[in-house]
Structures are given as structure tokens and as C-alpha cells.
PDB file of C-alpha atoms in Angstrom:
ATOM      1  CA  UNK A 226       0.000   0.000   0.000  1.00  0.00           C
ATOM      2  CA  UNK A 227       1.352   3.430  -0.942  1.00  0.00           C
ATOM      3  CA  UNK A 228       2.273   5.725   1.921  1.00  0.00           C
ATOM      4  CA  UNK A 229       2.627   8.763  -0.296  1.00  0.00           C
ATOM      5  CA  UNK A 230       0.755  11.796   0.979  1.00  0.00           C
ATOM      6  CA  UNK A 231      -0.857  14.328  -1.314  1.00  0.00           C
ATOM      7  CA  UNK A 232      -1.318  17.980  -0.349  1.00  0.00           C
ATOM      8  CA  UNK A 233      -4.871  18.849   0.624  1.00  0.00           C
ATOM      9  CA  UNK A 234      -6.233  22.099  -0.840  1.00  0.00           C
ATOM     10  CA  UNK A 235      -7.711  24.743   1.387  1.00  0.00           C
ATOM     11  CA  UNK A 236     -11.333  25.486   0.528  1.00  0.00           C
ATOM     12  CA  UNK A 237     -12.603  29.000   1.122  1.00  0.00           C
ATOM     13  CA  UNK A 238     -15.854  30.765   0.333  1.00  0.00           C
ATOM     14  CA  UNK A 239     -16.580  34.033  -1.468  1.00  0.00           C
ATOM     15  CA  UNK A 240     -19.967  35.741  -1.335  1.00  0.00           C
ATOM     16  CA  UNK A 241     -20.303  37.823  -4.493  1.00  0.00           C
ATOM     17  CA  UNK A 242     -23.030  40.476  -4.371  1.00  0.00           C
ATOM     18  CA  UNK A 243     -24.251  42.956  -6.931  1.00  0.00           C
ATOM     19  CA  UNK A 244     -25.328  46.328  -5.499  1.00  0.00           C
ATOM     20  CA  UNK A 245     -29.009  47.117  -5.105  1.00  0.00           C
ATOM     21  CA  UNK A 246     -31.197  48.936  -7.631  1.00  0.00           C
ATOM     22  CA  UNK A 247     -30.260  52.446  -8.730  1.00  0.00           C
ATOM     23  CA  UNK A 248     -31.855  54.963 -11.087  1.00  0.00           C
ATOM     24  CA  UNK A 249     -29.472  55.860 -13.897  1.00  0.00           C
ATOM     25  CA  UNK A 250     -31.829  58.572 -15.181  1.00  0.00           C
ATOM     26  CA  UNK A 251     -33.495  61.417 -13.289  1.00  0.00           C
ATOM     27  CA  UNK A 252     -37.224  62.151 -13.213  1.00  0.00           C
ATOM     28  CA  UNK A 253     -36.885  64.122 -16.474  1.00  0.00           C
ATOM     29  CA  UNK A 254     -35.100  61.287 -18.270  1.00  0.00           C
ATOM     30  CA  UNK A 255     -31.682  62.935 -18.112  1.00  0.00           C
ATOM     31  CA  UNK A 256     -28.851  60.408 -17.653  1.00  0.00           C
ATOM     32  CA  UNK A 257     -26.976  60.576 -14.354  1.00  0.00           C
ATOM     33  CA  UNK A 258     -23.256  60.024 -13.814  1.00  0.00           C
ATOM     34  CA  UNK A 259     -22.986  56.249 -13.141  1.00  0.00           C
ATOM     35  CA  UNK A 260     -19.912  56.869 -10.984  1.00  0.00           C
ATOM     36  CA  UNK A 261     -21.911  58.760  -8.363  1.00  0.00           C
ATOM     37  CA  UNK A 262     -25.461  57.356  -8.393  1.00  0.00           C
ATOM     38  CA  UNK A 263     -26.714  56.012  -5.076  1.00  0.00           C
ATOM     39  CA  UNK A 264     -29.199  53.303  -4.146  1.00  0.00           C
ATOM     40  CA  UNK A 265     -32.836  54.045  -4.837  1.00  0.00           C
ATOM     41  CA  UNK A 266     -35.441  53.305  -2.179  1.00  0.00           C
ATOM     42  CA  UNK A 267     -36.070  50.016  -3.960  1.00  0.00           C
ATOM     43  CA  UNK A 268     -32.357  49.259  -3.908  1.00  0.00           C
ATOM     44  CA  UNK A 269     -32.162  49.901  -0.172  1.00  0.00           C
ATOM     45  CA  UNK A 270     -35.067  47.513   0.459  1.00  0.00           C
ATOM     46  CA  UNK A 271     -33.363  44.880  -1.697  1.00  0.00           C
ATOM     47  CA  UNK A 272     -30.114  45.242   0.235  1.00  0.00           C
ATOM     48  CA  UNK A 273     -31.958  44.912   3.544  1.00  0.00           C
ATOM     49  CA  UNK A 274     -33.628  41.707   2.334  1.00  0.00           C
ATOM     50  CA  UNK A 275     -30.224  40.289   1.458  1.00  0.00           C
ATOM     51  CA  UNK A 276     -28.772  41.376   4.796  1.00  0.00           C
ATOM     52  CA  UNK A 277     -31.444  39.367   6.588  1.00  0.00           C
ATOM     53  CA  UNK A 278     -30.595  36.301   4.502  1.00  0.00           C
ATOM     54  CA  UNK A 279     -26.916  36.691   5.459  1.00  0.00           C
ATOM     55  CA  UNK A 280     -27.520  37.609   9.085  1.00  0.00           C
ATOM     56  CA  UNK A 281     -25.827  34.509  10.537  1.00  0.00           C
ATOM     57  CA  UNK A 282     -23.122  34.234   7.889  1.00  0.00           C
ATOM     58  CA  UNK A 283     -19.622  35.033   9.193  1.00  0.00           C
ATOM     59  CA  UNK A 284     -17.241  37.162   7.117  1.00  0.00           C
ATOM     60  CA  UNK A 285     -13.500  37.533   7.636  1.00  0.00           C
ATOM     61  CA  UNK A 286     -12.994  40.165   4.952  1.00  0.00           C
ATOM     62  CA  UNK A 287     -15.393  42.615   3.315  1.00  0.00           C
ATOM     63  CA  UNK A 288     -14.532  44.348   0.055  1.00  0.00           C
ATOM     64  CA  UNK A 289     -16.444  46.514  -2.380  1.00  0.00           C
ATOM     65  CA  UNK A 290     -16.123  48.775  -5.371  1.00  0.00           C
ATOM     66  CA  UNK A 291     -15.453  52.384  -4.427  1.00  0.00           C
ATOM     67  CA  UNK A 292     -18.619  53.552  -6.190  1.00  0.00           C
ATOM     68  CA  UNK A 293     -21.328  54.830  -3.782  1.00  0.00           C
ATOM     69  CA  UNK A 294     -23.944  52.228  -4.715  1.00  0.00           C
ATOM     70  CA  UNK A 295     -21.593  49.358  -3.853  1.00  0.00           C
ATOM     71  CA  UNK A 296     -20.388  50.965  -0.623  1.00  0.00           C
ATOM     72  CA  UNK A 297     -23.991  51.635   0.458  1.00  0.00           C
ATOM     73  CA  UNK A 298     -24.972  48.037  -0.201  1.00  0.00           C
ATOM     74  CA  UNK A 299     -21.998  46.754   1.798  1.00  0.00           C
ATOM     75  CA  UNK A 300     -22.862  49.037   4.708  1.00  0.00           C
ATOM     76  CA  UNK A 301     -26.367  47.573   4.865  1.00  0.00           C
ATOM     77  CA  UNK A 302     -25.065  43.999   4.697  1.00  0.00           C
ATOM     78  CA  UNK A 303     -22.692  44.648   7.589  1.00  0.00           C
ATOM     79  CA  UNK A 304     -25.116  46.425   9.924  1.00  0.00           C
ATOM     80  CA  UNK A 305     -24.361  45.280  13.464  1.00  0.00           C
ATOM     81  CA  UNK A 306     -20.923  43.902  12.584  1.00  0.00           C
ATOM     82  CA  UNK A 307     -17.780  45.601  13.799  1.00  0.00           C
ATOM     83  CA  UNK A 308     -15.327  44.862  11.013  1.00  0.00           C
ATOM     84  CA  UNK A 309     -13.183  46.881   8.613  1.00  0.00           C
ATOM     85  CA  UNK A 310     -14.172  47.268   4.981  1.00  0.00           C
ATOM     86  CA  UNK A 311     -12.059  47.825   1.887  1.00  0.00           C
ATOM     87  CA  UNK A 312     -13.165  49.932  -1.102  1.00  0.00           C
ATOM     88  CA  UNK A 313     -11.191  49.050  -4.233  1.00  0.00           C
ATOM     89  CA  UNK A 314     -11.143  50.896  -7.549  1.00  0.00           C
ATOM     90  CA  UNK A 315     -10.245  47.612  -9.266  1.00  0.00           C
ATOM     91  CA  UNK A 316     -13.782  46.392  -8.544  1.00  0.00           C
ATOM     92  CA  UNK A 317     -15.478  49.264 -10.361  1.00  0.00           C
ATOM     93  CA  UNK A 318     -17.968  48.483 -13.111  1.00  0.00           C
ATOM     94  CA  UNK A 319     -16.695  48.336 -16.682  1.00  0.00           C
ATOM     95  CA  UNK A 320     -16.570  51.816 -18.205  1.00  0.00           C
ATOM     96  CA  UNK A 321     -18.833  52.611 -21.161  1.00  0.00           C
ATOM     97  CA  UNK A 322     -17.997  55.047 -23.939  1.00  0.00           C
ATOM     98  CA  UNK A 323     -20.175  57.905 -25.172  1.00  0.00           C
ATOM     99  CA  UNK A 324     -23.536  56.553 -26.241  1.00  0.00           C
ATOM    100  CA  UNK A 325     -24.095  59.558 -28.489  1.00  0.00           C
ATOM    101  CA  UNK A 326     -21.253  58.266 -30.651  1.00  0.00           C
ATOM    102  CA  UNK A 327     -23.222  55.101 -31.461  1.00  0.00           C
ATOM    103  CA  UNK A 328     -25.390  55.431 -34.578  1.00  0.00           C
ATOM    104  CA  UNK A 329     -29.099  55.436 -33.611  1.00  0.00           C
ATOM    105  CA  UNK A 330     -29.832  52.454 -35.854  1.00  0.00           C
ATOM    106  CA  UNK A 331     -27.112  50.446 -34.056  1.00  0.00           C
ATOM    107  CA  UNK A 332     -27.971  51.429 -30.486  1.00  0.00           C
ATOM    108  CA  UNK A 333     -30.366  48.586 -29.678  1.00  0.00           C
ATOM    109  CA  UNK A 334     -28.079  45.830 -30.929  1.00  0.00           C
ATOM    110  CA  UNK A 335     -24.954  47.281 -29.328  1.00  0.00           C
ATOM    111  CA  UNK A 336     -26.558  47.845 -25.922  1.00  0.00           C
ATOM    112  CA  UNK A 337     -28.683  44.702 -25.680  1.00  0.00           C
ATOM    113  CA  UNK A 338     -25.937  42.581 -27.232  1.00  0.00           C
ATOM    114  CA  UNK A 339     -23.003  44.189 -25.412  1.00  0.00           C
ATOM    115  CA  UNK A 340     -22.133  41.033 -23.461  1.00  0.00           C
ATOM    116  CA  UNK A 341     -22.493  38.690 -26.427  1.00  0.00           C
ATOM    117  CA  UNK A 342     -19.574  40.298 -28.269  1.00  0.00           C
ATOM    118  CA  UNK A 343     -17.210  40.674 -25.286  1.00  0.00           C
ATOM    119  CA  UNK A 344     -14.952  37.858 -26.494  1.00  0.00           C
ATOM    120  CA  UNK A 345     -14.287  39.398 -29.903  1.00  0.00           C
ATOM    121  CA  UNK A 346     -10.809  40.724 -30.624  1.00  0.00           C
ATOM    122  CA  UNK A 347     -10.245  44.168 -29.078  1.00  0.00           C
ATOM    123  CA  UNK A 348     -13.930  44.354 -28.057  1.00  0.00           C
ATOM    124  CA  UNK A 349     -14.939  47.346 -25.955  1.00  0.00           C
ATOM    125  CA  UNK A 350     -17.969  47.862 -23.757  1.00  0.00           C
ATOM    126  CA  UNK A 351     -20.177  50.326 -25.655  1.00  0.00           C
ATOM    127  CA  UNK A 352     -17.065  51.921 -27.142  1.00  0.00           C
ATOM    128  CA  UNK A 353     -15.372  52.385 -23.768  1.00  0.00           C
ATOM    129  CA  UNK A 354     -13.117  50.081 -21.736  1.00  0.00           C
ATOM    130  CA  UNK A 355     -11.627  47.053 -23.464  1.00  0.00           C
ATOM    131  CA  UNK A 356     -13.162  43.858 -22.181  1.00  0.00           C
ATOM    132  CA  UNK A 357      -9.783  42.166 -21.885  1.00  0.00           C
ATOM    133  CA  UNK A 358      -8.384  45.050 -19.807  1.00  0.00           C
ATOM    134  CA  UNK A 359     -11.457  44.894 -17.564  1.00  0.00           C
ATOM    135  CA  UNK A 360     -11.139  41.131 -17.158  1.00  0.00           C
ATOM    136  CA  UNK A 361      -7.487  41.469 -16.194  1.00  0.00           C
ATOM    137  CA  UNK A 362      -8.106  44.120 -13.514  1.00  0.00           C
ATOM    138  CA  UNK A 363     -10.981  42.213 -11.925  1.00  0.00           C
ATOM    139  CA  UNK A 364      -9.129  38.900 -11.865  1.00  0.00           C
ATOM    140  CA  UNK A 365      -5.969  40.547 -10.546  1.00  0.00           C
ATOM    141  CA  UNK A 366      -7.921  41.947  -7.591  1.00  0.00           C
ATOM    142  CA  UNK A 367      -9.546  38.564  -7.004  1.00  0.00           C
ATOM    143  CA  UNK A 368      -6.287  36.608  -7.147  1.00  0.00           C
ATOM    144  CA  UNK A 369      -4.676  39.093  -4.747  1.00  0.00           C
ATOM    145  CA  UNK A 370      -7.520  38.362  -2.340  1.00  0.00           C
ATOM    146  CA  UNK A 371      -7.072  34.624  -2.821  1.00  0.00           C
ATOM    147  CA  UNK A 372      -3.339  34.919  -2.088  1.00  0.00           C
ATOM    148  CA  UNK A 373      -4.086  36.350   1.366  1.00  0.00           C
ATOM    149  CA  UNK A 374      -4.199  33.394   3.795  1.00  0.00           C
ATOM    150  CA  UNK A 375      -5.873  35.347   6.609  1.00  0.00           C
ATOM    151  CA  UNK A 376      -9.493  34.650   5.653  1.00  0.00           C
ATOM    152  CA  UNK A 377     -11.927  31.767   5.189  1.00  0.00           C
ATOM    153  CA  UNK A 378     -15.021  33.695   4.109  1.00  0.00           C
ATOM    154  CA  UNK A 379     -15.011  36.918   2.105  1.00  0.00           C
ATOM    155  CA  UNK A 380     -17.830  39.257   1.083  1.00  0.00           C
ATOM    156  CA  UNK A 381     -17.367  41.168  -2.186  1.00  0.00           C
ATOM    157  CA  UNK A 382     -19.949  43.777  -3.219  1.00  0.00           C
ATOM    158  CA  UNK A 383     -19.486  45.126  -6.719  1.00  0.00           C
ATOM    159  CA  UNK A 384     -21.289  45.236 -10.040  1.00  0.00           C
ATOM    160  CA  UNK A 385     -23.027  43.248 -12.739  1.00  0.00           C
ATOM    161  CA  UNK A 386     -20.099  42.805 -15.117  1.00  0.00           C
ATOM    162  CA  UNK A 387     -17.568  42.305 -12.299  1.00  0.00           C
ATOM    163  CA  UNK A 388     -19.542  39.326 -11.009  1.00  0.00           C
ATOM    164  CA  UNK A 389     -19.944  37.974 -14.536  1.00  0.00           C
ATOM    165  CA  UNK A 390     -16.181  37.997 -15.008  1.00  0.00           C
ATOM    166  CA  UNK A 391     -15.654  35.996 -11.812  1.00  0.00           C
ATOM    167  CA  UNK A 392     -18.449  33.534 -12.537  1.00  0.00           C
ATOM    168  CA  UNK A 393     -17.324  32.940 -16.108  1.00  0.00           C
ATOM    169  CA  UNK A 394     -13.746  32.474 -14.890  1.00  0.00           C
ATOM    170  CA  UNK A 395     -14.928  29.908 -12.319  1.00  0.00           C
ATOM    171  CA  UNK A 396     -16.720  27.885 -14.992  1.00  0.00           C
ATOM    172  CA  UNK A 397     -14.027  28.235 -17.632  1.00  0.00           C
ATOM    173  CA  UNK A 398     -16.475  30.016 -19.929  1.00  0.00           C
ATOM    174  CA  UNK A 399     -14.318  33.132 -20.282  1.00  0.00           C
ATOM    175  CA  UNK A 400     -15.571  36.282 -21.969  1.00  0.00           C
ATOM    176  CA  UNK A 401     -17.590  34.206 -24.424  1.00  0.00           C
ATOM    177  CA  UNK A 402     -19.826  33.038 -21.567  1.00  0.00           C
ATOM    178  CA  UNK A 403     -20.530  36.181 -19.566  1.00  0.00           C
ATOM    179  CA  UNK A 404     -23.923  36.857 -21.184  1.00  0.00           C
ATOM    180  CA  UNK A 405     -25.339  33.722 -19.534  1.00  0.00           C
ATOM    181  CA  UNK A 406     -24.690  34.868 -15.955  1.00  0.00           C
ATOM    182  CA  UNK A 407     -27.548  37.297 -15.369  1.00  0.00           C
ATOM    183  CA  UNK A 408     -27.061  39.458 -12.263  1.00  0.00           C
ATOM    184  CA  UNK A 409     -30.171  41.081 -10.849  1.00  0.00           C
ATOM    185  CA  UNK A 410     -29.898  43.945  -8.325  1.00  0.00           C
ATOM    186  CA  UNK A 411     -28.789  42.892  -4.823  1.00  0.00           C
ATOM    187  CA  UNK A 412     -28.249  39.326  -5.952  1.00  0.00           C
ATOM    188  CA  UNK A 413     -26.045  36.778  -4.200  1.00  0.00           C
ATOM    189  CA  UNK A 414     -23.562  34.356  -5.722  1.00  0.00           C
ATOM    190  CA  UNK A 415     -21.586  31.868  -3.645  1.00  0.00           C
ATOM    191  CA  UNK A 416     -18.239  30.729  -4.986  1.00  0.00           C
ATOM    192  CA  UNK A 417     -15.853  28.305  -3.289  1.00  0.00           C
ATOM    193  CA  UNK A 418     -12.176  28.289  -4.229  1.00  0.00           C
ATOM    194  CA  UNK A 419      -9.534  25.659  -3.520  1.00  0.00           C
ATOM    195  CA  UNK A 420      -6.026  26.994  -3.013  1.00  0.00           C
ATOM    196  CA  UNK A 421      -2.577  25.490  -2.565  1.00  0.00           C
ATOM    197  CA  UNK A 422      -0.517  28.171  -0.897  1.00  0.00           C
ATOM    198  CA  UNK A 423      -1.289  31.380  -2.765  1.00  0.00           C
ATOM    199  CA  UNK A 424      -2.444  29.669  -5.974  1.00  0.00           C
ATOM    200  CA  UNK A 425      -6.075  29.024  -6.900  1.00  0.00           C
ATOM    201  CA  UNK A 426      -6.463  25.453  -8.155  1.00  0.00           C
ATOM    202  CA  UNK A 427     -10.196  25.009  -8.463  1.00  0.00           C
ATOM    203  CA  UNK A 428     -13.522  26.824  -8.214  1.00  0.00           C
ATOM    204  CA  UNK A 429     -17.006  25.586  -7.337  1.00  0.00           C
ATOM    205  CA  UNK A 430     -20.260  27.478  -7.862  1.00  0.00           C
ATOM    206  CA  UNK A 431     -22.722  27.002  -5.017  1.00  0.00           C
ATOM    207  CA  UNK A 432     -25.294  29.713  -5.773  1.00  0.00           C
ATOM    208  CA  UNK A 433     -25.886  32.066  -8.702  1.00  0.00           C
ATOM    209  CA  UNK A 434     -28.083  35.205  -8.888  1.00  0.00           C
ATOM    210  CA  UNK A 435     -30.176  34.509  -5.772  1.00  0.00           C
ATOM    211  CA  UNK A 436     -32.477  37.409  -4.875  1.00  0.00           C
ATOM    212  CA  UNK A 437     -34.049  36.985  -1.403  1.00  0.00           C
ATOM    213  CA  UNK A 438     -36.551  39.762  -2.075  1.00  0.00           C
ATOM    214  CA  UNK A 439     -37.917  37.797  -5.067  1.00  0.00           C
ATOM    215  CA  UNK A 440     -36.615  34.208  -5.111  1.00  0.00           C
ATOM    216  CA  UNK A 441     -38.957  33.136  -7.925  1.00  0.00           C
ATOM    217  CA  UNK A 442     -37.940  36.109 -10.143  1.00  0.00           C
ATOM    218  CA  UNK A 443     -41.605  37.004 -10.514  1.00  0.00           C
ATOM    219  CA  UNK A 444     -41.968  39.865 -12.982  1.00  0.00           C
ATOM    220  CA  UNK A 445     -38.241  39.893 -13.809  1.00  0.00           C
ATOM    221  CA  UNK A 446     -38.011  39.273 -17.532  1.00  0.00           C
ATOM    222  CA  UNK A 447     -35.613  41.858 -18.981  1.00  0.00           C
ATOM    223  CA  UNK A 448     -31.890  41.302 -18.849  1.00  0.00           C
ATOM    224  CA  UNK A 449     -29.689  43.962 -17.260  1.00  0.00           C
ATOM    225  CA  UNK A 450     -28.802  45.356 -20.681  1.00  0.00           C
ATOM    226  CA  UNK A 451     -32.387  45.261 -21.964  1.00  0.00           C
ATOM    227  CA  UNK A 452     -33.421  47.274 -18.922  1.00  0.00           C
ATOM    228  CA  UNK A 453     -30.605  49.745 -19.586  1.00  0.00           C
ATOM    229  CA  UNK A 454     -31.647  50.116 -23.225  1.00  0.00           C
ATOM    230  CA  UNK A 455     -35.201  50.941 -22.203  1.00  0.00           C
ATOM    231  CA  UNK A 456     -33.856  53.745 -20.039  1.00  0.00           C
ATOM    232  CA  UNK A 457     -31.606  55.066 -22.801  1.00  0.00           C
ATOM    233  CA  UNK A 458     -34.395  54.863 -25.368  1.00  0.00           C
ATOM    234  CA  UNK A 459     -36.787  56.748 -23.065  1.00  0.00           C
ATOM    235  CA  UNK A 460     -34.170  59.429 -22.438  1.00  0.00           C
ATOM    236  CA  UNK A 461     -33.827  60.139 -26.139  1.00  0.00           C
ATOM    237  CA  UNK A 462     -30.925  61.804 -27.984  1.00  0.00           C
ATOM    238  CA  UNK A 463     -29.567  63.565 -24.872  1.00  0.00           C
ATOM    239  CA  UNK A 464     -28.251  60.211 -23.536  1.00  0.00           C
TER     240      UNK A 464
END
């Protein structure tokens, strides 16, 4: 009988959360700066529903994007917990270009289909940030977290496309697969990672796009990008 011993990986858990609902357009249909928008009343209620679902879940580290909507969501999730938080620019949402530079006849296809073309050579999100650059910055931040041995459970509150990058990485789908991982506001994903030392060896999806405020997804039919297009279309040329 062999007496050879094999190293046992360390399994740790990441709770990936998208921020709660925000309004990207004001009451007159004028687009707002996505870098500074805050949670709507609906978004706050969604975050509170998620906080109740996570009430007894321990966290060793808590990170978020440095955009207000992500920081607000994290604050709600950590109510009653005395622990430090970390806001990281690397977890910001992918940056769009100027929508006015997209021809009107192409706007629907480019917005609604923005995730379906992410894997194409030199693809950019709505004429803005390159998808490959975005993927690299998100994964770099995630692998830096994984290399830290001080935690067993981590909470990460960020954005739709950030979560899609991590979920598609975990499944091996890459940029070609991100369109399949829908991320509703204030949703929860649970991702386990196996590490040897500071290297990630394996990933396991436990939960994807769970919304405690509406577990059955009743009335949720539009994708994130379809919902965004409706807002842009309603706003008109000024967007």
C-alpha cells in the first residue's frame, strides 16, 4: 500500500453580491453620472432583504467597489458587525464610452448585445473600456484576495459585469460566456475556491443570482442590458 501523501487544498468561500437597484436617469429622463449614483429606495429595500438572509453568515474580509452604490450596499449587509471594509477601484464596473457616438440604428443591438460580443478581438464595452483590460483588472484583484491566507469567508460587493467575469472564470467560460450569468440587483452568488498556498487550483459554484426579495424572479423578464436600453431609449438623444 502506498504511503505517499498528497497535499490537501484549502477550501474557502466568497460571497459575491451585486449592489441594489439604482436609477441611472433622473425624473426628467436625463442620464446621471454612473460613478456617483446612489441606491434608490427600492435598492435599499433589496439590500436589507439580502442582509437578513446573510444575518448569521460570518465574514473575515469585506470588500467593495469604491462607487457609492456598492459601498452603500456593503454598509447595509454589515449592519451590526464591527469589522473593517475595503473599497477598491479595481472592482469598479466596466466603463462605457459615449452613447451619443453610437449610430441610432445600431444602439439597440450594441446595448442589448453588449455582453455577447465581449470575447471578440479588441472588443470594448459600448465603445469604452476594453473587455480584456477589464477582465485582467478584476481577476488581478480577485487573485490578490485569494493569495491572502488570513481569511476563510469573504464578502465582495461590486457590479453586474464584475460578477460575470468571476463567474465565467470559475466555470471556464471566459468572456464568451458572460452573457449567460444574469445578475439582478442585490443578488447573491456563492463561490468556493480551492487553493494550494497562494495559488487558486479550483472553483465551485454554489449559488448564482439569488435574490431573497424575489426568489422566484416574478416579474423579472428583462436582462440587465435590456433594462438599460429601455432607459436610454426613453431618455432620447440627450443620452
